[in-house]
Amino acid sequence: MSADRLLATLLRYLQSTSDQQDTPRLLGTALSLLTSLNNPLNITLLTSQLLSAPALWARPNALSSSLTFMSLFHSAAIKCHEREVADRHDHPLPLAARPHLESHLPLDQWITAVIKGADEHSSPANHALTIGGLMVGLASRHHDFMTTKLGLILRTAFVKAVNLALLETHPEDDLAHGSIVLPLNHAFTHLSDLDRAALDYDRLLPVLMSTTLHSSNGLRSAYFLGAADAELQQVSSQQFNWSSDSPSYQQIDSILKSPLISSLGPLSRLIAHTIDHVQDAWLVLSAVEDIADFSKRLGIQWRQNKLSEIDASEEAIFLHEEARTTTLPTLWRLLRSILFAIVIMLRSAVARAVGDVSLAAHKNAPHIAQATLHSLRNLSFIFTRLGNVSFSQYTFTYLTSIDILANYPTQSSTFLDSIAPSEPGQIPSHPLERNFDLFFLNTAEHFALILSPRQNEDLLLAASSPYLITAGNPNLLPIFEAAHSVTLSVFSAPQNVDLTAKHLPFYVDALFRVFPHNLSSRQFRLAFKNLIKVVSPPSRTAVAQPMLAATLLDLVHERAIQAPTAPLPPSYVPAQRTAPELESAPKSSIPDLSEQAVLVLTLIDAFPCLSLALLEERLPLTAAAAQMISDTDMREYCKKHFWEVLVGGEMDPERSQICVRWWTSRGGQEALLTADNPAEDQFVMSGGLGEQDEIMAKL
């Protein structure tokens, strides 16, 4: 059949309302004609009919049909471009001088003819699909094509089609919104800054938000989690299964494969760019509230799902193999994509709150910060599943929101009240509630300075107290560390002097109760060093309780004298090496340390934090404690660490002078370096003279 007869036949079919199964055949014929017709008027006619054909657009179609239509022009553009490149390679002569074999339209004329077909008889959203397909197809074969004159024509026509579609589309038409978002998401990277500036961002942002979060082509308002709960089946006395044949799993799989969610990363960056450039600040507030509502709904849906009751460490016990290897990983892949996308959107909103005058106003800034933190809290169960591994976008969004909110003490107190543990004073049994506790502790730590002592006690200390002695459970280790950090932040706040004196004995008792069996030596040393900082000058606690630091050091010293000398299990040996002499040493040169050795190292760690008088008092006592260690390797390790603290740069000038005076003229060198082997090389302070009048500079 000739091309003209085939064109006439196709046009007749396009004017009828054919069955949906005929669509692929019609589009295949259209692709063949688009790349073979040599009359630009016929190409314009065919394009115009395709964009308005009842056979293609009379019935509501899924967004996948729009993607197929976009792919039609994508494939046609690639084929025409490849044909022109091949013609140039085979026939380097000018077009008029080539032998006449078969005439084809030059690429520029073909593109112009297609654009002319996007006329007033069809929807602007369909125009965007057509021109977007051309742009993506040509850019994939010719990276610099979008910078040419023809590329400029395409970009201008595409932006015009998108803006016109945003203006004319009904607010409730989800399919039309998807047909706008789909080509824009694919073609956005090919637009120049000037083209992007011409987009109507104020109309675009609501369309992007509703299409991505709520439409049937997007994330469906997070209700897919509720459907999954109804189809969990008990297959044994302990195990549950979520079948891959269940409708809920098929729904989640279809969401992941949908045209928009399969490219959720670029789509979230498009939304973030739109948030950056909207003119109406109210739209940013609306977007943040929309994200907060979606996140809350997602968290509620997860809380009501039986899967949320199973900790990650217990999945092998309570979940069937199919659920562990097939269905649940698919769900977590979707949830991870949602987390990353929402964080990227919120990052732009928070940045606008920092740099935009209207959004930084007192009535807007704390509202944005609270909504952002609520969103991150409701998504914290996904973040925990990732292993609490932070990334730069999340860190900026989280910490900036805290910084904004911390400027408003009243709103900060209200926010902390709203996210405080539901069962203060005890560890909840539900994993999701423990995730919320972890988020609360990590967040509340930053507000200790602006809360009153009563709030610090009722909110922060009450929430952290049950976790202070739970380090033996590896699943609770992140919450355990957060609880200690919160407690120390409360003690560090200057307004909490009386509160510190009241609760510090209980905290010290908790430290000694969990070490060394449930607390690693590294954690114990770090916690105690921070505690000494809290009770040492220039803190107000040191003024109110001047003997507190000395009392704590005496407790550790007395325990070191009586502590066991057997090596601790390997998991409790310090993982970091501080002495420069040990940086290049093999691991075998670091001995297994006993509880006694760790306590001596703890005393040494505290030197840079002590007051001048207390430092002068503790230097000889700690040196004597180091000499009490019976194991030679452990003792030498402690001596090296003692030396590193003295010369490693942690001391300020006043404390350094005390150390030099003690070392050179008050018997410090002899007290520390008394060894079984008299011929052992000496440690000498900078400026000291050795036995052979040889200067050994160590600083």
JSON list of C-alpha atoms in Angstrom, two decimals, residues 501-697:
[
{"chain": "A", "resi": 501, "resn": "ALA", "atom": "CA", "xyz": [23.53, 18.65, 91.04]},
{"chain": "A", "resi": 502, "resn": "LYS", "atom": "CA", "xyz": [20.28, 16.76, 91.57]},
{"chain": "A", "resi": 503, "resn": "HIS", "atom": "CA", "xyz": [20.59, 14.23, 88.73]},
{"chain": "A", "resi": 504, "resn": "LEU", "atom": "CA", "xyz": [24.33, 13.87, 88.21]},
{"chain": "A", "resi": 505, "resn": "PRO", "atom": "CA", "xyz": [24.81, 11.17, 90.91]},
{"chain": "A", "resi": 506, "resn": "PHE", "atom": "CA", "xyz": [22.18, 9.00, 89.24]},
{"chain": "A", "resi": 507, "resn": "TYR", "atom": "CA", "xyz": [23.85, 9.48, 85.86]},
{"chain": "A", "resi": 508, "resn": "VAL", "atom": "CA", "xyz": [27.28, 8.56, 87.20]},
{"chain": "A", "resi": 509, "resn": "ASP", "atom": "CA", "xyz": [25.77, 5.51, 88.88]},
{"chain": "A", "resi": 510, "resn": "ALA", "atom": "CA", "xyz": [24.22, 4.50, 85.55]},
{"chain": "A", "resi": 511, "resn": "LEU", "atom": "CA", "xyz": [27.60, 4.82, 83.83]},
{"chain": "A", "resi": 512, "resn": "PHE", "atom": "CA", "xyz": [29.32, 2.55, 86.34]},
{"chain": "A", "resi": 513, "resn": "ARG", "atom": "CA", "xyz": [26.46, 0.05, 86.27]},
{"chain": "A", "resi": 514, "resn": "VAL", "atom": "CA", "xyz": [26.68, -0.53, 82.52]},
{"chain": "A", "resi": 515, "resn": "PHE", "atom": "CA", "xyz": [30.48, -0.51, 82.20]},
{"chain": "A", "resi": 516, "resn": "PRO", "atom": "CA", "xyz": [32.16, -2.73, 81.12]},
{"chain": "A", "resi": 517, "resn": "HIS", "atom": "CA", "xyz": [29.52, -5.40, 80.46]},
{"chain": "A", "resi": 518, "resn": "ASN", "atom": "CA", "xyz": [27.01, -3.30, 78.50]},
{"chain": "A", "resi": 519, "resn": "LEU", "atom": "CA", "xyz": [29.10, -0.28, 77.56]},
{"chain": "A", "resi": 520, "resn": "SER", "atom": "CA", "xyz": [32.23, -0.23, 75.44]},
{"chain": "A", "resi": 521, "resn": "SER", "atom": "CA", "xyz": [35.39, 1.38, 76.75]},
{"chain": "A", "resi": 522, "resn": "ARG", "atom": "CA", "xyz": [35.26, 3.99, 73.99]},
{"chain": "A", "resi": 523, "resn": "GLN", "atom": "CA", "xyz": [31.74, 5.04, 74.99]},
{"chain": "A", "resi": 524, "resn": "PHE", "atom": "CA", "xyz": [32.59, 5.12, 78.69]},
{"chain": "A", "resi": 525, "resn": "ARG", "atom": "CA", "xyz": [35.68, 7.25, 78.15]},
{"chain": "A", "resi": 526, "resn": "LEU", "atom": "CA", "xyz": [33.82, 9.67, 75.89]},
{"chain": "A", "resi": 527, "resn": "ALA", "atom": "CA", "xyz": [30.88, 10.02, 78.29]},
{"chain": "A", "resi": 528, "resn": "PHE", "atom": "CA", "xyz": [33.12, 10.59, 81.30]},
{"chain": "A", "resi": 529, "resn": "LYS", "atom": "CA", "xyz": [35.27, 13.15, 79.51]},
{"chain": "A", "resi": 530, "resn": "ASN", "atom": "CA", "xyz": [32.18, 15.13, 78.51]},
{"chain": "A", "resi": 531, "resn": "LEU", "atom": "CA", "xyz": [30.90, 14.88, 82.06]},
{"chain": "A", "resi": 532, "resn": "ILE", "atom": "CA", "xyz": [34.15, 16.32, 83.41]},
{"chain": "A", "resi": 533, "resn": "LYS", "atom": "CA", "xyz": [33.80, 19.21, 80.93]},
{"chain": "A", "resi": 534, "resn": "VAL", "atom": "CA", "xyz": [30.33, 19.93, 82.32]},
{"chain": "A", "resi": 535, "resn": "VAL", "atom": "CA", "xyz": [31.48, 20.15, 85.94]},
{"chain": "A", "resi": 536, "resn": "SER", "atom": "CA", "xyz": [34.79, 21.97, 85.34]},
{"chain": "A", "resi": 537, "resn": "PRO", "atom": "CA", "xyz": [35.41, 25.72, 85.00]},
{"chain": "A", "resi": 538, "resn": "PRO", "atom": "CA", "xyz": [34.15, 27.93, 83.48]},
{"chain": "A", "resi": 539, "resn": "SER", "atom": "CA", "xyz": [30.74, 26.23, 83.83]},
{"chain": "A", "resi": 540, "resn": "ARG", "atom": "CA", "xyz": [28.29, 27.48, 86.45]},
{"chain": "A", "resi": 541, "resn": "THR", "atom": "CA", "xyz": [28.10, 23.98, 87.87]},
{"chain": "A", "resi": 542, "resn": "ALA", "atom": "CA", "xyz": [31.79, 24.22, 88.78]},
{"chain": "A", "resi": 543, "resn": "VAL", "atom": "CA", "xyz": [31.09, 27.45, 90.66]},
{"chain": "A", "resi": 544, "resn": "ALA", "atom": "CA", "xyz": [28.13, 25.99, 92.55]},
{"chain": "A", "resi": 545, "resn": "GLN", "atom": "CA", "xyz": [29.79, 22.58, 93.14]},
{"chain": "A", "resi": 546, "resn": "PRO", "atom": "CA", "xyz": [33.57, 23.20, 93.07]},
{"chain": "A", "resi": 547, "resn": "MET", "atom": "CA", "xyz": [34.45, 19.72, 94.41]},
{"chain": "A", "resi": 548, "resn": "LEU", "atom": "CA", "xyz": [32.33, 17.79, 91.92]},
{"chain": "A", "resi": 549, "resn": "ALA", "atom": "CA", "xyz": [35.07, 17.19, 89.33]},
{"chain": "A", "resi": 550, "resn": "ALA", "atom": "CA", "xyz": [37.52, 16.02, 92.00]},
{"chain": "A", "resi": 551, "resn": "THR", "atom": "CA", "xyz": [34.89, 13.70, 93.45]},
{"chain": "A", "resi": 552, "resn": "LEU", "atom": "CA", "xyz": [34.22, 12.10, 90.06]},
{"chain": "A", "resi": 553, "resn": "LEU", "atom": "CA", "xyz": [37.94, 11.59, 89.45]},
{"chain": "A", "resi": 554, "resn": "ASP", "atom": "CA", "xyz": [38.30, 10.02, 92.90]},
{"chain": "A", "resi": 555, "resn": "LEU", "atom": "CA", "xyz": [35.49, 7.59, 92.08]},
{"chain": "A", "resi": 556, "resn": "VAL", "atom": "CA", "xyz": [37.21, 6.48, 88.90]},
{"chain": "A", "resi": 557, "resn": "HIS", "atom": "CA", "xyz": [40.61, 6.34, 90.63]},
{"chain": "A", "resi": 558, "resn": "GLU", "atom": "CA", "xyz": [39.32, 4.16, 93.47]},
{"chain": "A", "resi": 559, "resn": "ARG", "atom": "CA", "xyz": [37.57, 1.85, 91.04]},
{"chain": "A", "resi": 560, "resn": "ALA", "atom": "CA", "xyz": [40.76, 1.61, 88.97]},
{"chain": "A", "resi": 561, "resn": "ILE", "atom": "CA", "xyz": [42.71, 0.45, 92.02]},
{"chain": "A", "resi": 562, "resn": "GLN", "atom": "CA", "xyz": [40.24, -2.37, 92.67]},
{"chain": "A", "resi": 563, "resn": "ALA", "atom": "CA", "xyz": [39.25, -3.14, 89.07]},
{"chain": "A", "resi": 564, "resn": "PRO", "atom": "CA", "xyz": [39.88, -6.55, 87.46]},
{"chain": "A", "resi": 565, "resn": "THR", "atom": "CA", "xyz": [43.11, -6.89, 85.50]},
{"chain": "A", "resi": 566, "resn": "ALA", "atom": "CA", "xyz": [41.90, -9.52, 83.02]},
{"chain": "A", "resi": 567, "resn": "PRO", "atom": "CA", "xyz": [41.56, -8.33, 79.40]},
{"chain": "A", "resi": 568, "resn": "LEU", "atom": "CA", "xyz": [38.08, -7.27, 78.33]},
{"chain": "A", "resi": 569, "resn": "PRO", "atom": "CA", "xyz": [36.36, -8.93, 75.36]},
{"chain": "A", "resi": 570, "resn": "PRO", "atom": "CA", "xyz": [37.55, -7.53, 72.01]},
{"chain": "A", "resi": 571, "resn": "SER", "atom": "CA", "xyz": [34.30, -5.59, 71.46]},
{"chain": "A", "resi": 572, "resn": "TYR", "atom": "CA", "xyz": [35.16, -3.37, 74.43]},
{"chain": "A", "resi": 573, "resn": "VAL", "atom": "CA", "xyz": [38.70, -2.48, 73.37]},
{"chain": "A", "resi": 574, "resn": "PRO", "atom": "CA", "xyz": [39.08, 1.11, 72.13]},
{"chain": "A", "resi": 575, "resn": "ALA", "atom": "CA", "xyz": [38.79, 1.24, 68.37]},
{"chain": "A", "resi": 576, "resn": "GLN", "atom": "CA", "xyz": [40.78, 4.45, 67.95]},
{"chain": "A", "resi": 577, "resn": "ARG", "atom": "CA", "xyz": [44.47, 5.01, 68.50]},
{"chain": "A", "resi": 578, "resn": "THR", "atom": "CA", "xyz": [45.44, 8.45, 69.66]},
{"chain": "A", "resi": 579, "resn": "ALA", "atom": "CA", "xyz": [49.21, 8.32, 70.14]},
{"chain": "A", "resi": 580, "resn": "PRO", "atom": "CA", "xyz": [51.11, 9.26, 66.97]},
{"chain": "A", "resi": 581, "resn": "GLU", "atom": "CA", "xyz": [53.68, 6.57, 67.76]},
{"chain": "A", "resi": 582, "resn": "LEU", "atom": "CA", "xyz": [50.90, 4.03, 67.23]},
{"chain": "A", "resi": 583, "resn": "GLU", "atom": "CA", "xyz": [49.41, 5.44, 64.02]},
{"chain": "A", "resi": 584, "resn": "SER", "atom": "CA", "xyz": [51.55, 3.25, 61.79]},
{"chain": "A", "resi": 585, "resn": "ALA", "atom": "CA", "xyz": [51.81, 0.35, 64.19]},
{"chain": "A", "resi": 586, "resn": "PRO", "atom": "CA", "xyz": [50.21, -2.98, 63.32]},
{"chain": "A", "resi": 587, "resn": "LYS", "atom": "CA", "xyz": [47.06, -3.93, 65.19]},
{"chain": "A", "resi": 588, "resn": "SER", "atom": "CA", "xyz": [48.91, -6.67, 67.02]},
{"chain": "A", "resi": 589, "resn": "SER", "atom": "CA", "xyz": [50.95, -3.99, 68.88]},
{"chain": "A", "resi": 590, "resn": "ILE", "atom": "CA", "xyz": [47.81, -2.72, 70.64]},
{"chain": "A", "resi": 591, "resn": "PRO", "atom": "CA", "xyz": [47.09, -5.00, 73.57]},
{"chain": "A", "resi": 592, "resn": "ASP", "atom": "CA", "xyz": [43.73, -6.15, 74.83]},
{"chain": "A", "resi": 593, "resn": "LEU", "atom": "CA", "xyz": [42.92, -3.78, 77.67]},
{"chain": "A", "resi": 594, "resn": "SER", "atom": "CA", "xyz": [41.57, -4.64, 81.08]},
{"chain": "A", "resi": 595, "resn": "GLU", "atom": "CA", "xyz": [38.91, -2.72, 82.97]},
{"chain": "A", "resi": 596, "resn": "GLN", "atom": "CA", "xyz": [41.68, -1.27, 85.12]},
{"chain": "A", "resi": 597, "resn": "ALA", "atom": "CA", "xyz": [43.59, 0.00, 82.07]},
{"chain": "A", "resi": 598, "resn": "VAL", "atom": "CA", "xyz": [40.47, 1.57, 80.57]},
{"chain": "A", "resi": 599, "resn": "LEU", "atom": "CA", "xyz": [39.76, 3.43, 83.82]},
{"chain": "A", "resi": 600, "resn": "VAL", "atom": "CA", "xyz": [43.33, 4.76, 83.87]},
{"chain": "A", "resi": 601, "resn": "LEU", "atom": "CA", "xyz": [42.91, 5.92, 80.26]},
{"chain": "A", "resi": 602, "resn": "THR", "atom": "CA", "xyz": [39.68, 7.62, 81.33]},
{"chain": "A", "resi": 603, "resn": "LEU", "atom": "CA", "xyz": [41.57, 9.59, 83.98]},
{"chain": "A", "resi": 604, "resn": "ILE", "atom": "CA", "xyz": [44.18, 10.59, 81.41]},
{"chain": "A", "resi": 605, "resn": "ASP", "atom": "CA", "xyz": [41.49, 11.71, 78.92]},
{"chain": "A", "resi": 606, "resn": "ALA", "atom": "CA", "xyz": [40.17, 14.20, 81.48]},
{"chain": "A", "resi": 607, "resn": "PHE", "atom": "CA", "xyz": [43.44, 16.20, 81.78]},
{"chain": "A", "resi": 608, "resn": "PRO", "atom": "CA", "xyz": [42.60, 18.93, 79.19]},
{"chain": "A", "resi": 609, "resn": "CYS", "atom": "CA", "xyz": [39.27, 19.64, 80.92]},
{"chain": "A", "resi": 610, "resn": "LEU", "atom": "CA", "xyz": [40.48, 20.01, 84.52]},
{"chain": "A", "resi": 611, "resn": "SER", "atom": "CA", "xyz": [41.04, 23.24, 86.40]},
{"chain": "A", "resi": 612, "resn": "LEU", "atom": "CA", "xyz": [44.68, 24.25, 86.87]},
{"chain": "A", "resi": 613, "resn": "ALA", "atom": "CA", "xyz": [44.83, 23.28, 90.54]},
{"chain": "A", "resi": 614, "resn": "LEU", "atom": "CA", "xyz": [43.08, 19.97, 89.99]},
{"chain": "A", "resi": 615, "resn": "LEU", "atom": "CA", "xyz": [45.31, 19.13, 87.03]},
{"chain": "A", "resi": 616, "resn": "GLU", "atom": "CA", "xyz": [48.42, 19.70, 89.13]},
{"chain": "A", "resi": 617, "resn": "GLU", "atom": "CA", "xyz": [46.97, 17.40, 91.78]},
{"chain": "A", "resi": 618, "resn": "ARG", "atom": "CA", "xyz": [45.89, 14.63, 89.39]},
{"chain": "A", "resi": 619, "resn": "LEU", "atom": "CA", "xyz": [49.09, 14.32, 87.32]},
{"chain": "A", "resi": 620, "resn": "PRO", "atom": "CA", "xyz": [51.14, 12.40, 89.94]},
{"chain": "A", "resi": 621, "resn": "LEU", "atom": "CA", "xyz": [48.14, 10.37, 91.10]},
{"chain": "A", "resi": 622, "resn": "THR", "atom": "CA", "xyz": [47.32, 9.24, 87.57]},
{"chain": "A", "resi": 623, "resn": "ALA", "atom": "CA", "xyz": [50.97, 8.42, 86.85]},
{"chain": "A", "resi": 624, "resn": "ALA", "atom": "CA", "xyz": [51.01, 6.24, 89.95]},
{"chain": "A", "resi": 625, "resn": "ALA", "atom": "CA", "xyz": [47.78, 4.56, 88.84]},
{"chain": "A", "resi": 626, "resn": "ALA", "atom": "CA", "xyz": [49.35, 3.78, 85.46]},
{"chain": "A", "resi": 627, "resn": "GLN", "atom": "CA", "xyz": [52.30, 2.15, 87.21]},
{"chain": "A", "resi": 628, "resn": "MET", "atom": "CA", "xyz": [49.91, -0.13, 89.13]},
{"chain": "A", "resi": 629, "resn": "ILE", "atom": "CA", "xyz": [48.90, -1.96, 85.95]},
{"chain": "A", "resi": 630, "resn": "SER", "atom": "CA", "xyz": [50.60, -5.32, 86.17]},
{"chain": "A", "resi": 631, "resn": "ASP", "atom": "CA", "xyz": [50.49, -6.28, 82.49]},
{"chain": "A", "resi": 632, "resn": "THR", "atom": "CA", "xyz": [53.50, -4.79, 80.71]},
{"chain": "A", "resi": 633, "resn": "ASP", "atom": "CA", "xyz": [51.80, -4.21, 77.35]},
{"chain": "A", "resi": 634, "resn": "MET", "atom": "CA", "xyz": [48.78, -2.52, 78.93]},
{"chain": "A", "resi": 635, "resn": "ARG", "atom": "CA", "xyz": [50.99, -0.37, 81.13]},
{"chain": "A", "resi": 636, "resn": "GLU", "atom": "CA", "xyz": [53.12, 0.79, 78.22]},
{"chain": "A", "resi": 637, "resn": "TYR", "atom": "CA", "xyz": [50.01, 1.57, 76.19]},
{"chain": "A", "resi": 638, "resn": "CYS", "atom": "CA", "xyz": [48.69, 3.79, 79.01]},
{"chain": "A", "resi": 639, "resn": "LYS", "atom": "CA", "xyz": [52.07, 5.53, 79.30]},
{"chain": "A", "resi": 640, "resn": "LYS", "atom": "CA", "xyz": [52.09, 6.29, 75.60]},
{"chain": "A", "resi": 641, "resn": "HIS", "atom": "CA", "xyz": [48.57, 7.71, 75.83]},
{"chain": "A", "resi": 642, "resn": "PHE", "atom": "CA", "xyz": [49.60, 9.77, 78.87]},
{"chain": "A", "resi": 643, "resn": "TRP", "atom": "CA", "xyz": [52.48, 11.19, 76.83]},
{"chain": "A", "resi": 644, "resn": "GLU", "atom": "CA", "xyz": [50.26, 11.92, 73.83]},
{"chain": "A", "resi": 645, "resn": "VAL", "atom": "CA", "xyz": [47.79, 13.89, 75.95]},
{"chain": "A", "resi": 646, "resn": "LEU", "atom": "CA", "xyz": [50.67, 15.95, 77.37]},
{"chain": "A", "resi": 647, "resn": "VAL", "atom": "CA", "xyz": [52.23, 16.85, 74.00]},
{"chain": "A", "resi": 648, "resn": "GLY", "atom": "CA", "xyz": [49.40, 16.26, 71.52]},
{"chain": "A", "resi": 649, "resn": "GLY", "atom": "CA", "xyz": [48.09, 19.84, 71.48]},
{"chain": "A", "resi": 650, "resn": "GLU", "atom": "CA", "xyz": [44.91, 19.46, 73.56]},
{"chain": "A", "resi": 651, "resn": "MET", "atom": "CA", "xyz": [46.31, 21.52, 76.45]},
{"chain": "A", "resi": 652, "resn": "ASP", "atom": "CA", "xyz": [46.05, 25.29, 76.50]},
{"chain": "A", "resi": 653, "resn": "PRO", "atom": "CA", "xyz": [49.20, 27.31, 77.42]},
{"chain": "A", "resi": 654, "resn": "GLU", "atom": "CA", "xyz": [48.43, 27.47, 81.16]},
{"chain": "A", "resi": 655, "resn": "ARG", "atom": "CA", "xyz": [47.88, 23.73, 81.47]},
{"chain": "A", "resi": 656, "resn": "SER", "atom": "CA", "xyz": [50.90, 23.03, 79.29]},
{"chain": "A", "resi": 657, "resn": "GLN", "atom": "CA", "xyz": [53.09, 25.04, 81.68]},
{"chain": "A", "resi": 658, "resn": "ILE", "atom": "CA", "xyz": [51.83, 22.99, 84.61]},
{"chain": "A", "resi": 659, "resn": "CYS", "atom": "CA", "xyz": [52.61, 19.77, 82.72]},
{"chain": "A", "resi": 660, "resn": "VAL", "atom": "CA", "xyz": [56.12, 20.96, 81.80]},
{"chain": "A", "resi": 661, "resn": "ARG", "atom": "CA", "xyz": [56.83, 21.99, 85.38]},
{"chain": "A", "resi": 662, "resn": "TRP", "atom": "CA", "xyz": [55.57, 18.67, 86.72]},
{"chain": "A", "resi": 663, "resn": "TRP", "atom": "CA", "xyz": [57.52, 16.70, 84.13]},
{"chain": "A", "resi": 664, "resn": "THR", "atom": "CA", "xyz": [60.85, 18.49, 84.49]},
{"chain": "A", "resi": 665, "resn": "SER", "atom": "CA", "xyz": [61.17, 19.63, 88.10]},
{"chain": "A", "resi": 666, "resn": "ARG", "atom": "CA", "xyz": [58.56, 17.80, 90.16]},
{"chain": "A", "resi": 667, "resn": "GLY", "atom": "CA", "xyz": [59.40, 14.20, 89.36]},
{"chain": "A", "resi": 668, "resn": "GLY", "atom": "CA", "xyz": [56.88, 13.62, 86.59]},
{"chain": "A", "resi": 669, "resn": "GLN", "atom": "CA", "xyz": [59.33, 11.95, 84.25]},
{"chain": "A", "resi": 670, "resn": "GLU", "atom": "CA", "xyz": [60.55, 9.59, 86.95]},
{"chain": "A", "resi": 671, "resn": "ALA", "atom": "CA", "xyz": [56.99, 8.87, 88.17]},
{"chain": "A", "resi": 672, "resn": "LEU", "atom": "CA", "xyz": [55.74, 7.86, 84.74]},
{"chain": "A", "resi": 673, "resn": "LEU", "atom": "CA", "xyz": [58.81, 6.26, 83.19]},
{"chain": "A", "resi": 674, "resn": "THR", "atom": "CA", "xyz": [59.95, 4.05, 86.04]},
{"chain": "A", "resi": 675, "resn": "ALA", "atom": "CA", "xyz": [60.31, 0.83, 84.11]},
{"chain": "A", "resi": 676, "resn": "ASP", "atom": "CA", "xyz": [61.51, -2.69, 84.51]},
{"chain": "A", "resi": 677, "resn": "ASN", "atom": "CA", "xyz": [64.12, -2.05, 81.83]},
{"chain": "A", "resi": 678, "resn": "PRO", "atom": "CA", "xyz": [66.42, 0.85, 82.85]},
{"chain": "A", "resi": 679, "resn": "ALA", "atom": "CA", "xyz": [67.90, 1.01, 79.37]},
{"chain": "A", "resi": 680, "resn": "GLU", "atom": "CA", "xyz": [64.51, 1.87, 77.87]},
{"chain": "A", "resi": 681, "resn": "ASP", "atom": "CA", "xyz": [64.44, 5.07, 75.79]},
{"chain": "A", "resi": 682, "resn": "GLN", "atom": "CA", "xyz": [63.16, 8.04, 77.69]},
{"chain": "A", "resi": 683, "resn": "PHE", "atom": "CA", "xyz": [60.28, 10.35, 76.85]},
{"chain": "A", "resi": 684, "resn": "VAL", "atom": "CA", "xyz": [61.62, 13.91, 77.12]},
{"chain": "A", "resi": 685, "resn": "MET", "atom": "CA", "xyz": [59.59, 17.10, 77.11]},
{"chain": "A", "resi": 686, "resn": "SER", "atom": "CA", "xyz": [60.47, 19.70, 74.49]},
{"chain": "A", "resi": 687, "resn": "GLY", "atom": "CA", "xyz": [63.58, 21.54, 75.67]},
{"chain": "A", "resi": 688, "resn": "GLY", "atom": "CA", "xyz": [64.62, 18.85, 78.16]},
{"chain": "A", "resi": 689, "resn": "LEU", "atom": "CA", "xyz": [68.14, 17.37, 78.20]},
{"chain": "A", "resi": 690, "resn": "GLY", "atom": "CA", "xyz": [68.70, 13.66, 78.05]},
{"chain": "A", "resi": 691, "resn": "GLU", "atom": "CA", "xyz": [71.35, 11.72, 79.92]},
{"chain": "A", "resi": 692, "resn": "GLN", "atom": "CA", "xyz": [73.82, 12.25, 77.07]},
{"chain": "A", "resi": 693, "resn": "ASP", "atom": "CA", "xyz": [73.08, 15.97, 76.80]},
{"chain": "A", "resi": 694, "resn": "GLU", "atom": "CA", "xyz": [71.15, 15.25, 73.63]},
{"chain": "A", "resi": 695, "resn": "ILE", "atom": "CA", "xyz": [68.11, 17.36, 72.92]},
{"chain": "A", "resi": 696, "resn": "MET", "atom": "CA", "xyz": [65.10, 15.26, 71.87]},
{"chain": "A", "resi": 697, "resn": "ALA", "atom": "CA", "xyz": [62.50, 17.64, 70.50]}
]
